[in-house]
Structure formats: C-alpha cells, structure tokens
PDB file of C-alpha atoms in Angstrom:
ATOM      1  CA  MET L   1      78.425 169.103   7.082  1.00 62.00           C
ATOM      2  CA  ARG L   2      80.049 172.197   8.611  1.00 69.00           C
ATOM      3  CA  ARG L   3      76.629 173.480   9.701  1.00 68.00           C
ATOM      4  CA  PHE L   4      75.817 170.110  11.289  1.00 77.00           C
ATOM      5  CA  SER L   5      79.183 170.091  13.055  1.00 83.00           C
ATOM      6  CA  GLY L   6      78.795 173.655  14.295  1.00 85.00           C
ATOM      7  CA  ILE L   7      75.319 173.051  15.718  1.00 87.00           C
ATOM      8  CA  PHE L   8      76.445 169.759  17.232  1.00 90.00           C
ATOM      9  CA  VAL L   9      79.470 171.252  19.001  1.00 92.00           C
ATOM     10  CA  LEU L  10      77.582 174.285  20.313  1.00 93.00           C
ATOM     11  CA  THR L  11      74.664 172.141  21.471  1.00 95.00           C
ATOM     12  CA  THR L  12      77.021 169.724  23.217  1.00 96.00           C
ATOM     13  CA  LEU L  13      78.703 172.541  25.139  1.00 96.00           C
ATOM     14  CA  LEU L  14      75.422 174.187  26.129  1.00 96.00           C
ATOM     15  CA  PHE L  15      73.876 170.826  27.011  1.00 97.00           C
ATOM     16  CA  ALA L  16      76.779 170.043  29.352  1.00 97.00           C
ATOM     17  CA  ALA L  17      76.479 173.508  30.882  1.00 97.00           C
ATOM     18  CA  GLY L  18      72.749 172.985  31.401  1.00 96.00           C
ATOM     19  CA  ALA L  19      73.374 169.662  33.144  1.00 97.00           C
ATOM     20  CA  VAL L  20      75.917 171.323  35.441  1.00 96.00           C
ATOM     21  CA  VAL L  21      73.406 174.071  36.248  1.00 96.00           C
ATOM     22  CA  PHE L  22      70.809 171.444  37.142  1.00 96.00           C
ATOM     23  CA  PHE L  23      73.149 169.735  39.603  1.00 95.00           C
ATOM     24  CA  THR L  24      74.259 173.070  41.092  1.00 94.00           C
ATOM     25  CA  LYS L  25      71.998 173.778  44.052  1.00 89.00           C
ATOM     26  CA  ALA L  26      73.010 177.431  44.139  1.00 89.00           C
ATOM     27  CA  ALA L  27      71.599 177.956  40.623  1.00 86.00           C
ATOM     28  CA  ALA L  28      67.986 178.572  41.632  1.00 87.00           C
ATOM     29  CA  LEU L  29      66.428 178.781  38.167  1.00 91.00           C
ATOM     30  CA  PRO L  30      62.819 177.828  37.395  1.00 93.00           C
ATOM     31  CA  TYR L  31      62.395 174.422  35.726  1.00 95.00           C
ATOM     32  CA  LYS L  32      66.131 174.116  35.146  1.00 96.00           C
ATOM     33  CA  VAL L  33      65.751 170.337  34.864  1.00 97.00           C
ATOM     34  CA  ALA L  34      64.155 170.868  31.445  1.00 97.00           C
ATOM     35  CA  TYR L  35      66.804 173.150  29.936  1.00 97.00           C
ATOM     36  CA  PRO L  36      69.250 170.514  28.559  1.00 98.00           C
ATOM     37  CA  VAL L  37      66.638 168.437  26.731  1.00 98.00           C
ATOM     38  CA  LEU L  38      64.734 171.520  25.552  1.00 98.00           C
ATOM     39  CA  LEU L  39      68.003 172.649  23.983  1.00 97.00           C
ATOM     40  CA  LEU L  40      68.334 169.314  22.169  1.00 98.00           C
ATOM     41  CA  GLY L  41      64.847 169.740  20.750  1.00 98.00           C
ATOM     42  CA  LEU L  42      65.440 173.298  19.560  1.00 97.00           C
ATOM     43  CA  SER L  43      68.790 172.368  18.018  1.00 96.00           C
ATOM     44  CA  THR L  44      67.260 169.415  16.202  1.00 96.00           C
ATOM     45  CA  PHE L  45      64.592 171.606  14.612  1.00 95.00           C
ATOM     46  CA  LEU L  46      67.237 174.237  13.830  1.00 92.00           C
ATOM     47  CA  LEU L  47      68.859 171.705  11.498  1.00 90.00           C
ATOM     48  CA  ARG L  48      65.713 171.868   9.316  1.00 88.00           C
ATOM     49  CA  ARG L  49      65.850 168.199   8.363  1.00 91.00           C
ATOM     50  CA  LYS L  50      62.442 166.576   7.945  1.00 92.00           C
ATOM     51  CA  GLU L  51      63.720 163.135   8.917  1.00 92.00           C
ATOM     52  CA  LEU L  52      64.686 164.495  12.348  1.00 95.00           C
ATOM     53  CA  TYR L  53      61.399 166.184  13.230  1.00 96.00           C
ATOM     54  CA  LEU L  54      60.057 163.217  15.208  1.00 97.00           C
ATOM     55  CA  ILE L  55      63.284 163.051  17.227  1.00 97.00           C
ATOM     56  CA  GLY L  56      63.057 166.781  17.885  1.00 97.00           C
ATOM     57  CA  LEU L  57      59.418 166.387  18.915  1.00 98.00           C
ATOM     58  CA  ALA L  58      60.420 163.622  21.346  1.00 98.00           C
ATOM     59  CA  PHE L  59      62.893 166.015  22.976  1.00 98.00           C
ATOM     60  CA  LEU L  60      60.323 168.807  23.310  1.00 98.00           C
ATOM     61  CA  LEU L  61      57.728 166.457  24.790  1.00 98.00           C
ATOM     62  CA  SER L  62      60.363 165.126  27.196  1.00 98.00           C
ATOM     63  CA  ALA L  63      61.205 168.679  28.262  1.00 98.00           C
ATOM     64  CA  ALA L  64      57.495 169.255  28.939  1.00 98.00           C
ATOM     65  CA  GLY L  65      57.551 166.088  31.037  1.00 98.00           C
ATOM     66  CA  ASP L  66      60.537 167.464  32.931  1.00 98.00           C
ATOM     67  CA  VAL L  67      58.543 170.607  33.732  1.00 98.00           C
ATOM     68  CA  MET L  68      55.640 168.498  35.010  1.00 98.00           C
ATOM     69  CA  GLY L  69      58.080 166.522  37.131  1.00 96.00           C
ATOM     70  CA  ALA L  70      59.524 169.728  38.589  1.00 96.00           C
ATOM     71  CA  ARG L  71      55.980 170.647  39.646  1.00 96.00           C
ATOM     72  CA  HIS L  72      55.516 167.134  41.111  1.00 94.00           C
ATOM     73  CA  TRP L  73      52.622 166.398  38.747  1.00 96.00           C
ATOM     74  CA  PHE L  74      53.320 162.722  38.269  1.00 95.00           C
ATOM     75  CA  ILE L  75      50.511 161.697  35.915  1.00 95.00           C
ATOM     76  CA  PRO L  76      50.984 164.644  33.494  1.00 97.00           C
ATOM     77  CA  GLN L  77      54.719 163.911  33.641  1.00 97.00           C
ATOM     78  CA  MET L  78      54.070 160.319  32.541  1.00 97.00           C
ATOM     79  CA  ALA L  79      51.672 161.516  29.845  1.00 97.00           C
ATOM     80  CA  PHE L  80      54.220 163.827  28.223  1.00 98.00           C
ATOM     81  CA  PHE L  81      56.968 161.204  28.380  1.00 98.00           C
ATOM     82  CA  ALA L  82      54.615 158.588  26.938  1.00 98.00           C
ATOM     83  CA  LEU L  83      53.995 160.926  23.983  1.00 98.00           C
ATOM     84  CA  ALA L  84      57.762 161.398  23.654  1.00 98.00           C
ATOM     85  CA  HIS L  85      58.230 157.639  23.470  1.00 98.00           C
ATOM     86  CA  VAL L  86      55.483 157.418  20.851  1.00 98.00           C
ATOM     87  CA  ALA L  87      57.479 159.907  18.782  1.00 98.00           C
ATOM     88  CA  TYR L  88      60.587 157.742  19.183  1.00 98.00           C
ATOM     89  CA  ILE L  89      58.590 154.655  18.178  1.00 98.00           C
ATOM     90  CA  ARG L  90      57.292 156.463  15.097  1.00 97.00           C
ATOM     91  CA  TRP L  91      60.898 157.209  14.110  1.00 97.00           C
ATOM     92  CA  PHE L  92      62.467 153.824  14.823  1.00 97.00           C
ATOM     93  CA  LEU L  93      59.707 151.375  13.866  1.00 95.00           C
ATOM     94  CA  PRO L  94      59.699 152.062  10.100  1.00 93.00           C
ATOM     95  CA  ARG L  95      63.448 151.401  10.155  1.00 92.00           C
ATOM     96  CA  ALA L  96      63.151 148.270  12.306  1.00 94.00           C
ATOM     97  CA  ARG L  97      63.305 144.578  11.451  1.00 92.00           C
ATOM     98  CA  ARG L  98      59.806 143.088  11.307  1.00 92.00           C
ATOM     99  CA  THR L  99      60.791 139.639  12.577  1.00 94.00           C
ATOM    100  CA  PRO L 100      61.343 139.732  16.349  1.00 93.00           C
ATOM    101  CA  ARG L 101      64.903 139.153  17.490  1.00 94.00           C
ATOM    102  CA  ILE L 102      65.488 136.743  20.346  1.00 96.00           C
ATOM    103  CA  GLY L 103      67.664 139.400  21.987  1.00 95.00           C
ATOM    104  CA  SER L 104      64.880 141.992  21.778  1.00 96.00           C
ATOM    105  CA  LEU L 105      62.378 139.681  23.422  1.00 96.00           C
ATOM    106  CA  ALA L 106      64.942 138.628  26.045  1.00 97.00           C
ATOM    107  CA  VAL L 107      65.181 142.262  27.170  1.00 97.00           C
ATOM    108  CA  VAL L 108      61.592 143.489  26.748  1.00 97.00           C
ATOM    109  CA  VAL L 109      59.734 140.513  28.250  1.00 97.00           C
ATOM    110  CA  PRO L 110      61.578 140.655  31.620  1.00 96.00           C
ATOM    111  CA  LEU L 111      61.001 144.415  31.629  1.00 96.00           C
ATOM    112  CA  LEU L 112      57.251 143.865  31.299  1.00 96.00           C
ATOM    113  CA  VAL L 113      57.321 141.204  34.020  1.00 96.00           C
ATOM    114  CA  PHE L 114      59.155 143.642  36.296  1.00 95.00           C
ATOM    115  CA  LEU L 115      56.570 146.315  35.479  1.00 95.00           C
ATOM    116  CA  PHE L 116      53.452 144.277  36.173  1.00 95.00           C
ATOM    117  CA  VAL L 117      54.757 142.105  39.021  1.00 95.00           C
ATOM    118  CA  VAL L 118      56.906 144.581  40.976  1.00 95.00           C
ATOM    119  CA  ILE L 119      55.858 148.137  40.102  1.00 95.00           C
ATOM    120  CA  VAL L 120      52.179 148.335  39.092  1.00 95.00           C
ATOM    121  CA  PRO L 121      50.810 146.532  42.194  1.00 94.00           C
ATOM    122  CA  GLN L 122      52.602 149.091  44.389  1.00 93.00           C
ATOM    123  CA  ALA L 123      50.842 152.110  42.882  1.00 91.00           C
ATOM    124  CA  PRO L 124      48.579 153.481  45.653  1.00 90.00           C
ATOM    125  CA  PHE L 125      45.744 154.923  43.535  1.00 91.00           C
ATOM    126  CA  PRO L 126      43.797 153.441  40.588  1.00 93.00           C
ATOM    127  CA  ALA L 127      44.624 156.389  38.294  1.00 91.00           C
ATOM    128  CA  GLU L 128      48.318 156.082  39.115  1.00 93.00           C
ATOM    129  CA  CYS L 129      48.184 152.308  38.674  1.00 95.00           C
ATOM    130  CA  ILE L 130      46.640 152.654  35.215  1.00 96.00           C
ATOM    131  CA  GLY L 131      49.032 155.457  34.281  1.00 95.00           C
ATOM    132  CA  VAL L 132      52.101 153.472  35.295  1.00 96.00           C
ATOM    133  CA  ALA L 133      50.868 150.410  33.384  1.00 96.00           C
ATOM    134  CA  VAL L 134      50.186 152.398  30.198  1.00 97.00           C
ATOM    135  CA  TYR L 135      53.450 154.296  30.444  1.00 97.00           C
ATOM    136  CA  GLY L 136      55.361 151.073  31.035  1.00 96.00           C
ATOM    137  CA  LEU L 137      53.844 149.509  27.930  1.00 97.00           C
ATOM    138  CA  VAL L 138      54.753 152.559  25.860  1.00 98.00           C
ATOM    139  CA  ILE L 139      58.380 152.705  27.027  1.00 97.00           C
ATOM    140  CA  ALA L 140      58.650 148.940  26.463  1.00 97.00           C
ATOM    141  CA  GLY L 141      57.408 149.577  22.928  1.00 97.00           C
ATOM    142  CA  MET L 142      60.058 152.260  22.485  1.00 98.00           C
ATOM    143  CA  LEU L 143      62.770 149.916  23.704  1.00 98.00           C
ATOM    144  CA  TYR L 144      61.543 147.128  21.434  1.00 98.00           C
ATOM    145  CA  SER L 145      61.478 149.414  18.379  1.00 97.00           C
ATOM    146  CA  VAL L 146      65.060 150.535  19.089  1.00 98.00           C
ATOM    147  CA  LEU L 147      66.303 146.984  19.687  1.00 97.00           C
ATOM    148  CA  GLN L 148      64.719 145.972  16.365  1.00 97.00           C
ATOM    149  CA  TYR L 149      66.168 149.021  14.549  1.00 96.00           C
ATOM    150  CA  ASP L 150      68.457 148.047  11.676  1.00 91.00           C
ATOM    151  CA  GLY L 151      69.814 151.404  10.540  1.00 90.00           C
ATOM    152  CA  ALA L 152      73.007 153.343  11.148  1.00 90.00           C
ATOM    153  CA  CYS L 153      74.300 153.770  14.717  1.00 93.00           C
ATOM    154  CA  ALA L 154      72.103 150.909  15.953  1.00 95.00           C
ATOM    155  CA  VAL L 155      74.390 150.091  18.890  1.00 96.00           C
ATOM    156  CA  GLY L 156      74.473 153.716  20.036  1.00 97.00           C
ATOM    157  CA  PHE L 157      70.699 154.043  19.852  1.00 98.00           C
ATOM    158  CA  ARG L 158      70.276 150.819  21.836  1.00 97.00           C
ATOM    159  CA  CYS L 159      72.558 152.167  24.554  1.00 97.00           C
ATOM    160  CA  ALA L 160      70.450 155.342  24.669  1.00 98.00           C
ATOM    161  CA  ALA L 161      67.185 153.404  24.953  1.00 98.00           C
ATOM    162  CA  LEU L 162      68.536 151.118  27.680  1.00 98.00           C
ATOM    163  CA  LEU L 163      69.788 154.107  29.670  1.00 98.00           C
ATOM    164  CA  PHE L 164      66.368 155.749  29.358  1.00 98.00           C
ATOM    165  CA  VAL L 165      64.628 152.610  30.605  1.00 98.00           C
ATOM    166  CA  PHE L 166      67.105 152.289  33.475  1.00 97.00           C
ATOM    167  CA  SER L 167      66.450 155.899  34.506  1.00 98.00           C
ATOM    168  CA  ASP L 168      62.685 155.351  34.537  1.00 97.00           C
ATOM    169  CA  ALA L 169      63.079 152.049  36.378  1.00 96.00           C
ATOM    170  CA  ALA L 170      65.055 153.887  39.072  1.00 96.00           C
ATOM    171  CA  ILE L 171      62.265 156.475  39.346  1.00 96.00           C
ATOM    172  CA  ALA L 172      59.650 153.741  39.664  1.00 95.00           C
ATOM    173  CA  TRP L 173      61.638 151.801  42.237  1.00 96.00           C
ATOM    174  CA  ASN L 174      62.277 154.895  44.323  1.00 96.00           C
ATOM    175  CA  ARG L 175      58.623 155.950  44.204  1.00 95.00           C
ATOM    176  CA  PHE L 176      56.903 152.615  44.711  1.00 94.00           C
ATOM    177  CA  VAL L 177      59.335 150.086  46.207  1.00 94.00           C
ATOM    178  CA  GLY L 178      62.140 151.652  48.238  1.00 94.00           C
ATOM    179  CA  PRO L 179      64.791 154.390  48.293  1.00 95.00           C
ATOM    180  CA  VAL L 180      67.431 154.418  45.565  1.00 95.00           C
ATOM    181  CA  PRO L 181      70.809 155.671  46.871  1.00 95.00           C
ATOM    182  CA  ALA L 182      71.850 158.987  45.279  1.00 95.00           C
ATOM    183  CA  HIS L 183      68.465 158.923  43.524  1.00 95.00           C
ATOM    184  CA  THR L 184      68.714 162.250  41.704  1.00 96.00           C
ATOM    185  CA  TRP L 185      72.205 161.549  40.389  1.00 97.00           C
ATOM    186  CA  VAL L 186      71.328 158.026  39.244  1.00 97.00           C
ATOM    187  CA  VAL L 187      68.133 159.088  37.504  1.00 98.00           C
ATOM    188  CA  MET L 188      69.285 162.308  35.907  1.00 98.00           C
ATOM    189  CA  ILE L 189      72.747 161.289  34.726  1.00 98.00           C
ATOM    190  CA  THR L 190      71.347 158.256  32.905  1.00 98.00           C
ATOM    191  CA  TYR L 191      68.401 160.292  31.579  1.00 98.00           C
ATOM    192  CA  TYR L 192      70.506 163.156  30.266  1.00 98.00           C
ATOM    193  CA  LEU L 193      73.029 160.753  28.757  1.00 98.00           C
ATOM    194  CA  ALA L 194      70.237 158.795  27.054  1.00 98.00           C
ATOM    195  CA  GLN L 195      68.738 161.908  25.477  1.00 98.00           C
ATOM    196  CA  TYR L 196      72.123 163.214  24.409  1.00 98.00           C
ATOM    197  CA  LEU L 197      72.977 159.894  22.739  1.00 98.00           C
ATOM    198  CA  PHE L 198      69.672 159.965  20.855  1.00 98.00           C
ATOM    199  CA  PHE L 199      70.605 163.452  19.641  1.00 97.00           C
ATOM    200  CA  ARG L 200      74.183 162.516  18.795  1.00 96.00           C
ATOM    201  CA  PHE L 201      73.342 159.449  16.741  1.00 96.00           C
ATOM    202  CA  ALA L 202      70.276 160.987  15.094  1.00 95.00           C
ATOM    203  CA  LEU L 203      72.528 163.728  13.725  1.00 93.00           C
ATOM    204  CA  THR L 204      74.958 161.107  12.463  1.00 91.00           C
ATOM    205  CA  THR L 205      72.224 159.287  10.560  1.00 90.00           C
ATOM    206  CA  ALA L 206      70.934 162.532   9.067  1.00 83.00           C
ATOM    207  CA  ALA L 207      74.256 163.793   7.679  1.00 72.00           C
ATOM    208  CA  SER L 208      74.061 163.241   3.937  1.00 50.00           C
ATOM    209  CA  PRO L 209      77.059 162.634   1.631  1.00 46.00           C
ATOM    210  CA  ALA L 210      76.434 165.979  -0.050  1.00 39.00           C
ATOM    211  CA  GLU L 211      76.681 167.812   3.263  1.00 37.00           C
ATOM    212  CA  ALA L 212      79.756 165.839   4.213  1.00 37.00           C
ATOM    213  CA  GLU L 213      81.511 167.243   1.128  1.00 35.00           C
ATOM    214  CA  SER L 214      80.471 170.847   1.786  1.00 32.00           C
TER     215      SER L 214
END
C-alpha cells in the first residue's frame, strides 16, 4: 500500500504541475498538452498490476491523441482517442451489469441524438463526417459501459466518464456549431480532471488487502 500511496502522491503533484505548464503560455514546450496524461499512463504501468494495464493503455493512447491534436490532425486525433475509449470499454464492460439501467439509457440515448442530429450533419467533409460518427458511437459505448459498471468507486468513475464526454462535446460544438466561451479552459480542465479521476479510482480498485497491510 505504501508503494501505491507513494506513486499516487508523486503522480498527483507532477500531474498538477503538468497542467499548470500547459496553461502557462510562457512555457513553450513541444506537445506539452500530452504531458499530464502521458504521466498517468507511465505511472499506471509502473505499478505493475495486470488489472490496470488497459487503463494505462487508455492513458497512453489519449496522450497520443493529444499530440495529434497539438498538430491539428483532427482525424488521427479522433482515431487515437477512439482506441483509448475501446481500452476503457474493455476494462469496464466485464465488470458491468448486463441488464441496461434506465438511468444509463436516459443519458446515452440523448447523447446519440445530439451527435447525429446536431454534430454529424455539420461536418464539412465526408471523411470527417464518418470519423465523427464513429468516434461518437465509441465514446457513447465508453459512457454506457461506465454507467453500467457495478464495481468499486462506481460514482467516481461515472463522474470521470461524464466529464470526458462533456469535454468532447465542447470540442465538437466549438468546431462544428459555434464558439464556446473560454474554449481551451472548458475543454482541458474537464478533460484533465476526467483522466485524473480515472487514474485515482482505478488505483483505489487495484489496492489489495495484502498491500493495505504492508
């Protein structure tokens, strides 16, 4: 447990520092948007817990998506984040309730309506239209798998998933519909917080009783 706690505290401090660096215009570092989530991925693998590998992979794929976003490569950015959400789905779905909850459907169905009625028709190119539709389906699947999740820290994971969806919805609205005030702050604060919460609660679920006594 001490090793878990040490890695968690150090990662939290460095993650916060990385977020501050991102929002500091004077810190002209290459691809600095990716540093905080890359750190989460490396820290997760550093724990050497097999049950966390998919979560760690989701962080690394997200960091790759951040790099693509920094280069303004929108379709590769969506591709990497779609793969990250697939990794999250692979982690949550085996731990999820099979019977759909009314609450899960009440959140995911309006999200899909928003995607296909408001966002997808606004995409200017066929490739972008298809990419946005596929990505939207994948992130809706991630959200559904988290809302159906029945394990430890379920409420925390749901908050993380909802924040992630909100961040992406803000990106989509800003790109295809109209300007979002304080766009970068709205998108990145919710995105970083979502990823950090996934990390925080994944570590909680992975801490075994034996480690807690060490």
